[in-house]
PDB file of C-alpha atoms in Angstrom:
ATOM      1  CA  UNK A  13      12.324   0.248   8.816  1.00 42.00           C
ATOM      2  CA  UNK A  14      15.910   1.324   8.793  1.00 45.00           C
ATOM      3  CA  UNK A  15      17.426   4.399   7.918  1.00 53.00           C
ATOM      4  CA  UNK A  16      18.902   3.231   4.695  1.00 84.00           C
ATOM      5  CA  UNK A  17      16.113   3.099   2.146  1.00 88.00           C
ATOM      6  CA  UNK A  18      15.892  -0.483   0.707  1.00 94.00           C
ATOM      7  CA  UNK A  19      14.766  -1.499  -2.557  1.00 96.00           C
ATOM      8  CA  UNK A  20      11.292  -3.153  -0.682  1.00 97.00           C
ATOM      9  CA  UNK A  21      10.305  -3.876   2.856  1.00 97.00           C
ATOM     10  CA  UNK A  22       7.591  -6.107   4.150  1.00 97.00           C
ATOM     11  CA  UNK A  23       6.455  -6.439   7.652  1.00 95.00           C
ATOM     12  CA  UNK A  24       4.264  -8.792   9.474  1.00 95.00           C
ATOM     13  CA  UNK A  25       3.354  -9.780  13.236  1.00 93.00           C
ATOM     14  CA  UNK A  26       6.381 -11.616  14.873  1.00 93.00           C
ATOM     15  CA  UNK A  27       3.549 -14.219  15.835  1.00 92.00           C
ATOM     16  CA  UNK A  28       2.881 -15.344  12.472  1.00 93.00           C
ATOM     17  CA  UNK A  29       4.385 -18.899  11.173  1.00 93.00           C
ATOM     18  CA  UNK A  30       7.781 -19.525  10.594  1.00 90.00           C
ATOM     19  CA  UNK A  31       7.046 -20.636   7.001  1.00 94.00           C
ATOM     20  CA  UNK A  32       5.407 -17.051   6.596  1.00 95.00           C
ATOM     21  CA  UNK A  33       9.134 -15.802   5.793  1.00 95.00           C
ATOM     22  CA  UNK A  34       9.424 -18.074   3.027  1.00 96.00           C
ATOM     23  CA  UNK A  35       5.855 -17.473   1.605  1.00 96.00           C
ATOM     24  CA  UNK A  36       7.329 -13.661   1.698  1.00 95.00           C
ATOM     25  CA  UNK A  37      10.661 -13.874  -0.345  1.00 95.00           C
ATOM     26  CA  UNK A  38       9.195 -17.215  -2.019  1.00 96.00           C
ATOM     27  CA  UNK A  39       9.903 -16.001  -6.680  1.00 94.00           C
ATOM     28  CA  UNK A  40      11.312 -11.933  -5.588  1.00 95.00           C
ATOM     29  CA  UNK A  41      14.450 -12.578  -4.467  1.00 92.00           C
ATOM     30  CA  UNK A  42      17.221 -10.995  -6.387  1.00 91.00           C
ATOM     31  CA  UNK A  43      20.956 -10.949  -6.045  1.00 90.00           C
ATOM     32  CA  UNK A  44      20.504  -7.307  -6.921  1.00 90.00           C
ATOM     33  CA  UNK A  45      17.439  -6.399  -4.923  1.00 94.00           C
ATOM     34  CA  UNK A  46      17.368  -5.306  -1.636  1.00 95.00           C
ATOM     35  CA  UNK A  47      14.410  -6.959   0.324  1.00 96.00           C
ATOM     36  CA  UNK A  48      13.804  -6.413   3.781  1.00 96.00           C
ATOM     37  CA  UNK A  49      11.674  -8.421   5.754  1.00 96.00           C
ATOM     38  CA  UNK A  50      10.732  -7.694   9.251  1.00 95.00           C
ATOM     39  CA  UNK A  51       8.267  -9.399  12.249  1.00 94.00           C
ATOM     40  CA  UNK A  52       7.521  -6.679  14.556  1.00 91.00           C
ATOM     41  CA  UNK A  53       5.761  -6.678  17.693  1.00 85.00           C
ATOM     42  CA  UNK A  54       2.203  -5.472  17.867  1.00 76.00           C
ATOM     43  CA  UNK A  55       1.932  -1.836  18.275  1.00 73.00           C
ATOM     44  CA  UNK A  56      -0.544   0.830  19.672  1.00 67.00           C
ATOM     45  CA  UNK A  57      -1.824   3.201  17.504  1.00 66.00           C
ATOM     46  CA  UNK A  58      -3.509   6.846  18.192  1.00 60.00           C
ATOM     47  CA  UNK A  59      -4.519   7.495  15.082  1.00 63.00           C
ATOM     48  CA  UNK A  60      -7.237   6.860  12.282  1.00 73.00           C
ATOM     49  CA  UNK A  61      -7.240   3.731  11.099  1.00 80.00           C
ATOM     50  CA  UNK A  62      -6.246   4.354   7.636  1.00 78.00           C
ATOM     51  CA  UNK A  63      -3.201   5.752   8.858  1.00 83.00           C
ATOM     52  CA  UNK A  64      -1.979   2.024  10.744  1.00 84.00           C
ATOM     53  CA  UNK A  65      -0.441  -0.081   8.433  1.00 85.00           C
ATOM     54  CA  UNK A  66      -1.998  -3.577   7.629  1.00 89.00           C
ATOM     55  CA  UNK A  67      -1.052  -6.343   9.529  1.00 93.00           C
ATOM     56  CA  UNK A  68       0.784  -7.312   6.610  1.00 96.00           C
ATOM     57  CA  UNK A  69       2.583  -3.825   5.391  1.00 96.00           C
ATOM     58  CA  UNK A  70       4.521  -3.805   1.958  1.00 97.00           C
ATOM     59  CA  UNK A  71       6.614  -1.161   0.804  1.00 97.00           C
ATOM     60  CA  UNK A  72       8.001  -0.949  -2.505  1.00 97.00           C
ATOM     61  CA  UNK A  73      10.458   2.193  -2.447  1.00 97.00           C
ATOM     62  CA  UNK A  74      11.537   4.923  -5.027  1.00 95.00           C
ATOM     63  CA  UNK A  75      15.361   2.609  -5.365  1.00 95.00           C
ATOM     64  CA  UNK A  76      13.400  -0.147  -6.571  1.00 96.00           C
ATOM     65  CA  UNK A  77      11.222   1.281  -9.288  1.00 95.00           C
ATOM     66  CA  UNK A  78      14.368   3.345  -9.959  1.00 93.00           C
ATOM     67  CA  UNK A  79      16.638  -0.052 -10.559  1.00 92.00           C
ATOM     68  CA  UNK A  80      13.830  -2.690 -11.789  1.00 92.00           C
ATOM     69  CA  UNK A  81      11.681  -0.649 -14.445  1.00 89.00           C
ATOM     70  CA  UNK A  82      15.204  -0.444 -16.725  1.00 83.00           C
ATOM     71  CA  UNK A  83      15.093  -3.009 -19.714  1.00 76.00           C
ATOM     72  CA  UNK A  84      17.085  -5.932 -17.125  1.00 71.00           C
ATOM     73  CA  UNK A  85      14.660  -5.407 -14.154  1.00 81.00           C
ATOM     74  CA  UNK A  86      11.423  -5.410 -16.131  1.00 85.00           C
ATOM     75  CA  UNK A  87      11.479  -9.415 -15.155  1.00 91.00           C
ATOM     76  CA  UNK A  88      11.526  -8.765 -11.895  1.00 93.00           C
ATOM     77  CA  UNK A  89       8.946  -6.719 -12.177  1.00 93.00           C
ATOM     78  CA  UNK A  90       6.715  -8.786 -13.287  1.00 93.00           C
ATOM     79  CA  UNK A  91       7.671 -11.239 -10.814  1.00 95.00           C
ATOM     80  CA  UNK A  92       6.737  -9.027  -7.978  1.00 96.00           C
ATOM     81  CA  UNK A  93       3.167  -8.080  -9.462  1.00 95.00           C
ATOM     82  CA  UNK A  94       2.690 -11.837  -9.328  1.00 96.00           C
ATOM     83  CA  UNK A  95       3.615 -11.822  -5.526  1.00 97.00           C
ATOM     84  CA  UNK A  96       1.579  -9.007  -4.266  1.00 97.00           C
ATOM     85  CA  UNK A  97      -1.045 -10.933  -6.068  1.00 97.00           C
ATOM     86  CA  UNK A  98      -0.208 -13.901  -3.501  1.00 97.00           C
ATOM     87  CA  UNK A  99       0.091 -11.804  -0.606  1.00 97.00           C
ATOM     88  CA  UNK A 100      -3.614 -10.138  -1.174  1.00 98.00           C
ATOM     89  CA  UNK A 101      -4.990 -13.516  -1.806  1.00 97.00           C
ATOM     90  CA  UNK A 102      -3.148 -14.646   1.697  1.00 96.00           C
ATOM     91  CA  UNK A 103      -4.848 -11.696   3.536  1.00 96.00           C
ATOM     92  CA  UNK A 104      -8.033 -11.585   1.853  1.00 95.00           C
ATOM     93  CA  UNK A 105     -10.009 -13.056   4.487  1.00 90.00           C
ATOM     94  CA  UNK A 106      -7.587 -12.650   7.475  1.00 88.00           C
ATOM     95  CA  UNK A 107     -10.037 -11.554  10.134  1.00 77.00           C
ATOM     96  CA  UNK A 108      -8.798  -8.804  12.117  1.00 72.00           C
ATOM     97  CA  UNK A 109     -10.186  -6.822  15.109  1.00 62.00           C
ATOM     98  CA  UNK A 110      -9.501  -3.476  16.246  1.00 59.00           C
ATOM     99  CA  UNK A 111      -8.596  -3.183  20.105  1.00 54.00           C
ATOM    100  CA  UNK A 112      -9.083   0.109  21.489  1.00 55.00           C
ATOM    101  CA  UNK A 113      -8.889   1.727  25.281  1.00 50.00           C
ATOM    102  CA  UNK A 114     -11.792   1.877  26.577  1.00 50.00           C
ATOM    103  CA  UNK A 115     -12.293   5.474  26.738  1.00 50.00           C
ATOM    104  CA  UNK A 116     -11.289   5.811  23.307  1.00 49.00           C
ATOM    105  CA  UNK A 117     -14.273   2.831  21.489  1.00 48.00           C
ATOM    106  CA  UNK A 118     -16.744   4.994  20.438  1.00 47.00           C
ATOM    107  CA  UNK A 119     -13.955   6.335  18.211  1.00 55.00           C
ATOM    108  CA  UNK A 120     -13.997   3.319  15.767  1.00 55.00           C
ATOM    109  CA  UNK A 121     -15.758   4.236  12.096  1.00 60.00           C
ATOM    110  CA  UNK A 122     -18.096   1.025  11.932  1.00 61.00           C
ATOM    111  CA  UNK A 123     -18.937   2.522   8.348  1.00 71.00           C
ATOM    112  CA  UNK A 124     -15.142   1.639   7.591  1.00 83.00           C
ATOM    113  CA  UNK A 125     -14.654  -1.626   5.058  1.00 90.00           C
ATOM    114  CA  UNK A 126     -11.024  -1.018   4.321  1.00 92.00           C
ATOM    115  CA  UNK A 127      -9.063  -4.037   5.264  1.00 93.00           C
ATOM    116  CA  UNK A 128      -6.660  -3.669   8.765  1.00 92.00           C
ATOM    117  CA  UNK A 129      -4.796  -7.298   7.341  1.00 94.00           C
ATOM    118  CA  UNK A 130      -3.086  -5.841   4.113  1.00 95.00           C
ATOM    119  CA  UNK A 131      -1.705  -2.415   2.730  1.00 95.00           C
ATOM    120  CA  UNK A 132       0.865  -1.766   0.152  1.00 97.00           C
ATOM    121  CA  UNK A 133       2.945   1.729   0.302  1.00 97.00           C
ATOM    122  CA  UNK A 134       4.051   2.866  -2.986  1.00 97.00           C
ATOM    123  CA  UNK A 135       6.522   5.248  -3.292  1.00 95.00           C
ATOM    124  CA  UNK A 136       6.732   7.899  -5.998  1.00 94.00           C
ATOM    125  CA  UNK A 137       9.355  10.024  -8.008  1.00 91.00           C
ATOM    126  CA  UNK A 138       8.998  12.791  -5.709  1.00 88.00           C
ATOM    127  CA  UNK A 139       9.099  11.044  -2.432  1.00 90.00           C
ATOM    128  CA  UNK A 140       4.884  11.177  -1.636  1.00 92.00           C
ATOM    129  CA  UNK A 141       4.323   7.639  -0.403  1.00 94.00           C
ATOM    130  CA  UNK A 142       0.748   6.295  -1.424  1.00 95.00           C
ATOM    131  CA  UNK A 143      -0.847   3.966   0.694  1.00 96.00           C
ATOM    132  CA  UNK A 144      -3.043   1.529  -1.263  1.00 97.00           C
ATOM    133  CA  UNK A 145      -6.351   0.029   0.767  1.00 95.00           C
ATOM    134  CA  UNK A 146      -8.251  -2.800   0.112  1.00 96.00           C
ATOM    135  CA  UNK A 147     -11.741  -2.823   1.025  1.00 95.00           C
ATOM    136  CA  UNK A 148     -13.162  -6.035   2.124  1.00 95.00           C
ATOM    137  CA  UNK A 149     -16.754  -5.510   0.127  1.00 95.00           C
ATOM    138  CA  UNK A 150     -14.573  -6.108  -3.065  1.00 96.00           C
ATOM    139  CA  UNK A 151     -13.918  -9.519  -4.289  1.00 97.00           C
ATOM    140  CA  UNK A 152      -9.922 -10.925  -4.667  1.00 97.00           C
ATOM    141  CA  UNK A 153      -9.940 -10.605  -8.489  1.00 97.00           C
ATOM    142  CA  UNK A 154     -10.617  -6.498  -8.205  1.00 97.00           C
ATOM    143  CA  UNK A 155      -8.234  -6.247  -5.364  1.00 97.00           C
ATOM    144  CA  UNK A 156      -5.825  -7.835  -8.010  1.00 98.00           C
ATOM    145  CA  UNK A 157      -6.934  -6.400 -10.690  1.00 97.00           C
ATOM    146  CA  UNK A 158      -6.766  -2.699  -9.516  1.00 97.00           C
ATOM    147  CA  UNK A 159      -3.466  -3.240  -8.140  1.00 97.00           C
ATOM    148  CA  UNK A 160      -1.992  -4.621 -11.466  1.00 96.00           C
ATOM    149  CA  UNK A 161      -3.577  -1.190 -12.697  1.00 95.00           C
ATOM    150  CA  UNK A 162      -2.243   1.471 -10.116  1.00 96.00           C
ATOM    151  CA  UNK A 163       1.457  -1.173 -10.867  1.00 95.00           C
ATOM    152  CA  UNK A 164       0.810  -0.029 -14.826  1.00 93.00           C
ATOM    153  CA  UNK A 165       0.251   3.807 -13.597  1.00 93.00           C
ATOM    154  CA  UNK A 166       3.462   3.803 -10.985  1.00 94.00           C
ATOM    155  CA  UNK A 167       5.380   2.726 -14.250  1.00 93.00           C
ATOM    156  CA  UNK A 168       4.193   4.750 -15.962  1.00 92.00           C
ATOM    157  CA  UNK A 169       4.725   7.636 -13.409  1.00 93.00           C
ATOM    158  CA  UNK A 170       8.071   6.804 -13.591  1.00 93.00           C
ATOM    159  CA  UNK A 171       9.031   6.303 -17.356  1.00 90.00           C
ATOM    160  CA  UNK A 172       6.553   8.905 -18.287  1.00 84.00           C
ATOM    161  CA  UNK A 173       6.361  11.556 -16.371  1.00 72.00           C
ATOM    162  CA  UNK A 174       5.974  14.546 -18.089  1.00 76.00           C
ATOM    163  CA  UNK A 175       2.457  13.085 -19.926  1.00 78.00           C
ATOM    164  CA  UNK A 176       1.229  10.927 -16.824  1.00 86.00           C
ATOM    165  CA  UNK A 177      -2.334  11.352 -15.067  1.00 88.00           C
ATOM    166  CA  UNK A 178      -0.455  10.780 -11.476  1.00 90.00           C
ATOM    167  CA  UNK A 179       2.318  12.822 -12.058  1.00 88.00           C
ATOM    168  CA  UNK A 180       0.047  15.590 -13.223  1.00 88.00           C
ATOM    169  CA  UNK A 181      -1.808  14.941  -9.793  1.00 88.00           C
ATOM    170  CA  UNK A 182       1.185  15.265  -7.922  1.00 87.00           C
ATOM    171  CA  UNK A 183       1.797  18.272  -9.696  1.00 85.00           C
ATOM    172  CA  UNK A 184      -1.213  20.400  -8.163  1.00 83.00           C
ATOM    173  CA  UNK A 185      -0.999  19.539  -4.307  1.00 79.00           C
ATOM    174  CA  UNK A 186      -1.090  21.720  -2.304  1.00 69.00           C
ATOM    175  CA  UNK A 187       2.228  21.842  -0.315  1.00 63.00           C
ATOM    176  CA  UNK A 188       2.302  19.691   2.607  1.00 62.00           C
ATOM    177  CA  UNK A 189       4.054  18.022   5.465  1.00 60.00           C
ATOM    178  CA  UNK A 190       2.329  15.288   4.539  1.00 62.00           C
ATOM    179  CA  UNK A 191       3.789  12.873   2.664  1.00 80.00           C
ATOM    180  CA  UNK A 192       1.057  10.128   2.133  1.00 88.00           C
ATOM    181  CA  UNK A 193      -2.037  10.217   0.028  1.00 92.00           C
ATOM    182  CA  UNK A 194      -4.269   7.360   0.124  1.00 93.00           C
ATOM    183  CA  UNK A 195      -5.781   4.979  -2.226  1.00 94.00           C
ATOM    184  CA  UNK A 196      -8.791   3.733  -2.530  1.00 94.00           C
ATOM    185  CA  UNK A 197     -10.791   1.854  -4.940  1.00 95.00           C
ATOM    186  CA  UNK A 198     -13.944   3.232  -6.386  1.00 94.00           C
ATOM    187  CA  UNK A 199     -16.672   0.284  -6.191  1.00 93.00           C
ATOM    188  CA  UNK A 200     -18.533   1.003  -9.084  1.00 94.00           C
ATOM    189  CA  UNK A 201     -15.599   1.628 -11.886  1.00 94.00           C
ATOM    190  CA  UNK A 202     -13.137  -0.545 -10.051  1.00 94.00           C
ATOM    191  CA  UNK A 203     -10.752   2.828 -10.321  1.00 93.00           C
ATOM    192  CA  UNK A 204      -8.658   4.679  -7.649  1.00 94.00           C
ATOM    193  CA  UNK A 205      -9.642   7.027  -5.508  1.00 92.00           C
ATOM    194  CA  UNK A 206      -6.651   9.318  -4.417  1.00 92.00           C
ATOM    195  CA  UNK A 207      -7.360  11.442  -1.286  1.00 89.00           C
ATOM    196  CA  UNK A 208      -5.042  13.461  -0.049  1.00 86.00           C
ATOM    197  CA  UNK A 209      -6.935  15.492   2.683  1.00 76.00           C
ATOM    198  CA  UNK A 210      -8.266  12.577   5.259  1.00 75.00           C
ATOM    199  CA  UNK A 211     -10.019  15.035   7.839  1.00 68.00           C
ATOM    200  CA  UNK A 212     -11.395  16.966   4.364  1.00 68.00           C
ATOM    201  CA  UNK A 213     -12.925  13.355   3.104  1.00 68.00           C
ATOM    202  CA  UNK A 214     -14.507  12.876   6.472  1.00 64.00           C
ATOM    203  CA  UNK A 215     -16.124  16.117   6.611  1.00 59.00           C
ATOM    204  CA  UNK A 216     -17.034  15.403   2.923  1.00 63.00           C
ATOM    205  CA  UNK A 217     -18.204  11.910   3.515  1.00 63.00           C
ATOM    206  CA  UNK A 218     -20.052  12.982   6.948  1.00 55.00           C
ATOM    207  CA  UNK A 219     -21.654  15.667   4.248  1.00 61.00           C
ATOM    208  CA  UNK A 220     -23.252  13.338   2.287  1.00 61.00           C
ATOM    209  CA  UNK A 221     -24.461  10.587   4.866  1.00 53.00           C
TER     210      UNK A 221
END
């Protein structure tokens, strides 16, 4: 993305249709919102795979929840829960595979259901970017579903945030340089999961296989 922090970005493989744009901008745009939207060439990656963005990467950005959650953006806002709701049913069953070095295969976590087509990055009031994941054992209406909830918790975050559950989260990291927590969501209460540790929730996970 560039240096100037837009309002929300969206990237996607420069090999998808040219209609894909469309699909992408197709009820958000805004005179007043700044939308980026970027094809980008397929990258390598040396690093987990929760870390890579989705094929299909959405950012919505501090500015925007800033400008939109006021009284005149609240519209808009609604508008864009709608889309996101598109985009995860577009990528739902995308089918993508992971291509690794050869040296470097047996690194792939078969155990891992998250989905490698969509993520949405969510930024907060303090900067800390939270990547959502989808995994692909759920069904489309909890992907939706949970997303319209974390949407009704960001707002929250940000209207609230004195007497909010994520700001009071945020609160009690530990400091860090890192700047992204991850979500996921819990199968059995259809709630998120926020880890902020990865190689802690491996050792965890590994702990109770």
């Amino acid at each position: 993305m560039k240096k100037d922090i837009p309002h929300i970005a969206i990237e996607f493989p420069d090999y998808f249709p040219d209609n894909f744009d469309e699909f992408i901008v197709d009820g958000i745009e805004n005179e007043l919102l700044d939308l980026r939207v970027e094809r980008k060439e397929p990258t390598a990656w040396a690093a987990s795979e929760w870390i890579i963005p989705g094929i299909v990467a959405v950012y919505i950005l501090k500015p925007y929840f800033e400008a939109f959650l006021k009284e005149a953006g609240k519209d808009h806002y609604l508008l864009l829960k709608n889309k996101l709701n598109s985009i995860l049913a577009k990528t739902k069953n995308m089918n993508v595979n992971t291509i690794t070095a050869k040296e470097t295969t047996n690194k792939i976590d078969t155990s891992n259901t998250q989905s490698k087509a969509i993520s949405i990055f969510i930024q907060t009031k303090n900067g800390i970017v939270i990547k959502l994941l989808y995994d692909n054992n759920l069904d489309l209406d909890t992907w939706q579903q949970s997303t319209i909830d974390f949407l009704h918790l960001i707002e929250d975050h940000y209207e609230n945030a004195k007497n909010n559950s994520l700001t009071e989260y945020l609160n009690n990291l530990e400091p860090s340089r890192n700047r992204t927590i991850y979500g996921i969501i819990d199968p059995d209460s259809k709630s998120w999961i926020l880890i902020n540790n990865l190689g802690q929730y491996e050792r965890e996970k590994m702990n109770k296989n």
